[in-house]
Short mmCIF file of C-alpha atoms in Angstrom, two decimals:
data_model
loop_
_atom_site.label_atom_id
_atom_site.label_comp_id
_atom_site.label_asym_id
_atom_site.label_seq_id
_atom_site.Cartn_x
_atom_site.Cartn_y
_atom_site.Cartn_z
CA MET A 133 0.00 0.00 0.00
CA ALA A 134 1.16 3.52 -0.76
CA GLU A 135 2.51 5.66 2.06
CA THR A 136 0.25 8.43 3.35
CA ARG A 137 1.55 11.85 4.40
CA TYR A 138 -0.24 14.91 5.78
CA SER A 139 -0.19 18.70 5.49
CA LYS A 140 -0.63 21.16 8.35
CA ASP A 141 -3.81 22.25 6.52
CA HIS A 142 -5.37 18.81 7.19
CA GLU A 143 -4.98 17.27 3.75
CA TRP A 144 -3.80 13.70 3.33
CA VAL A 145 -1.64 12.68 0.37
CA ARG A 146 -1.04 9.18 -0.94
CA LEU A 147 1.74 8.89 -3.55
CA GLU A 148 1.73 6.10 -6.13
CA GLY A 149 4.46 6.48 -8.73
CA ASP A 150 4.39 10.14 -9.76
CA THR A 151 0.68 10.62 -9.00
CA ALA A 152 -0.61 11.78 -5.62
CA THR A 153 -4.19 11.34 -4.43
CA VAL A 154 -5.38 14.15 -2.13
CA GLY A 155 -8.24 14.40 0.34
CA ILE A 156 -9.03 15.91 3.73
CA THR A 157 -8.32 14.08 6.96
CA ASP A 158 -10.84 12.49 9.28
CA HIS A 159 -10.04 15.27 11.76
CA ALA A 160 -10.92 17.92 9.14
CA GLN A 161 -14.20 16.33 8.11
CA ASN A 162 -15.16 15.97 11.80
CA ALA A 163 -14.49 19.67 12.36
CA LEU A 164 -16.52 20.62 9.28
CA GLY A 165 -19.56 18.51 10.05
CA ASP A 166 -21.91 17.28 7.31
CA VAL A 167 -20.46 18.14 3.89
CA VAL A 168 -23.11 19.42 1.46
CA PHE A 169 -21.11 20.67 -1.55
CA VAL A 170 -17.64 20.35 -3.10
CA GLU A 171 -16.02 22.50 -5.77
CA LEU A 172 -13.17 20.61 -7.44
CA PRO A 173 -10.32 21.98 -9.57
CA GLU A 174 -10.28 21.61 -13.33
CA VAL A 175 -8.36 18.67 -14.80
CA GLY A 176 -5.21 20.03 -16.45
CA ARG A 177 -4.81 22.92 -13.98
CA GLU A 178 -1.27 23.53 -12.77
CA VAL A 179 -1.16 24.14 -9.01
CA ALA A 180 1.55 25.44 -6.71
CA THR A 181 2.25 24.00 -3.27
CA GLY A 182 -0.13 25.59 -0.80
CA GLU A 183 -2.45 27.01 -3.48
CA ALA A 184 -6.19 26.89 -2.75
CA CYS A 185 -7.61 24.67 -5.48
CA ALA A 186 -10.87 23.21 -4.16
CA VAL A 187 -13.65 24.22 -1.78
CA VAL A 188 -15.60 22.06 0.63
CA GLU A 189 -18.84 23.38 2.11
CA SER A 190 -20.55 21.93 5.14
CA VAL A 191 -23.56 22.88 7.22
CA LYS A 192 -21.11 24.86 9.41
CA ALA A 193 -18.67 26.55 7.02
CA ALA A 194 -16.94 26.70 3.66
CA SER A 195 -13.22 25.88 3.62
CA ASP A 196 -10.51 25.90 1.01
CA VAL A 197 -8.64 22.73 0.19
CA TYR A 198 -4.98 23.39 -0.63
CA ALA A 199 -2.63 21.60 -2.98
CA PRO A 200 -0.10 19.94 -0.65
CA LEU A 201 2.24 19.41 -3.63
CA ALA A 202 2.94 21.30 -6.85
CA GLY A 203 1.93 19.70 -10.11
CA LYS A 204 -0.89 19.19 -12.59
CA ILE A 205 -4.41 18.03 -11.70
CA VAL A 206 -4.93 14.82 -13.69
CA GLU A 207 -8.19 13.55 -12.20
CA VAL A 208 -11.00 14.70 -9.91
CA ASN A 209 -13.45 12.61 -7.93
CA ALA A 210 -16.62 13.33 -9.94
CA GLY A 211 -18.64 11.17 -7.53
CA LEU A 212 -18.37 13.90 -4.89
CA ALA A 213 -20.70 16.17 -6.89
CA GLU A 214 -23.53 13.65 -6.48
CA ASN A 215 -22.52 12.39 -3.06
CA PRO A 216 -20.44 14.93 -1.08
CA GLY A 217 -21.23 12.91 2.07
CA LEU A 218 -18.49 10.47 1.01
CA ILE A 219 -16.09 13.00 2.51
CA ASN A 220 -17.70 12.35 5.91
CA SER A 221 -18.17 8.61 5.58
CA GLU A 222 -14.92 7.72 3.76
CA PRO A 223 -12.53 10.69 4.15
CA THR A 224 -9.38 8.68 3.38
CA ALA A 225 -10.88 6.35 0.76
CA GLY A 226 -13.88 7.11 -1.49
CA GLY A 227 -13.97 10.74 -0.34
CA TRP A 228 -10.72 11.74 -2.07
CA PHE A 229 -10.78 15.08 -3.94
CA PHE A 230 -8.23 15.04 -6.76
CA ARG A 231 -5.07 13.48 -8.15
CA ILE A 232 -1.94 15.47 -9.00
CA GLU A 233 0.90 14.52 -11.32
CA VAL A 234 3.65 15.56 -8.93
CA ALA A 235 6.30 18.00 -10.16
CA ASP A 236 8.84 17.14 -7.43
CA ALA A 237 8.55 13.88 -5.44
CA ALA A 238 10.89 15.34 -2.78
CA GLU A 239 7.98 17.57 -1.69
CA PHE A 240 6.11 14.43 -0.60
CA ALA A 241 8.94 13.45 1.75
CA ALA A 242 8.73 16.91 3.35
CA LEU A 243 5.08 16.40 4.38
CA LEU A 244 4.17 15.21 7.87
CA ASP A 245 4.10 11.54 8.79
CA GLU A 246 1.17 10.28 10.86
CA ALA A 247 2.83 10.88 14.24
CA ALA A 248 3.80 14.46 13.33
CA TYR A 249 0.29 15.14 12.02
CA GLN A 250 -1.22 13.84 15.27
CA ARG A 251 0.94 16.35 17.16
CA VAL A 252 -0.50 19.17 14.97
CA VAL A 253 -4.06 17.99 15.73
CA GLU A 254 -3.33 17.75 19.46
CA SER A 255 -1.77 21.23 19.52
CA GLU A 256 -5.00 22.68 18.05
CA ALA A 257 -7.23 20.99 20.63
#
């Protein structure tokens, strides 16, 4: 199974080859509450690390989703348009947002591992 890394903005990233799948963490979906709408980036869009490229709206708030790595969007999870609740029920599986063809794989190594991400979550509590 591919290794999962995390951003301080509560995105998870799973790298397979030179393509990274991105979603929001269980912690993030819990904080948002019931997700009602998702705006995904366009396929083919070039994104910079840290750039806001998607929006997730819940009954509580709307939040940006940031690109944790630079690269080109190669796929979006079209199923989220019909069923945004997947983000709540399967945040790290079926509720993924988009896939990026990664410009620099070294950026992935610089993301947080699970233990470091847990420290970020605990520091916010």
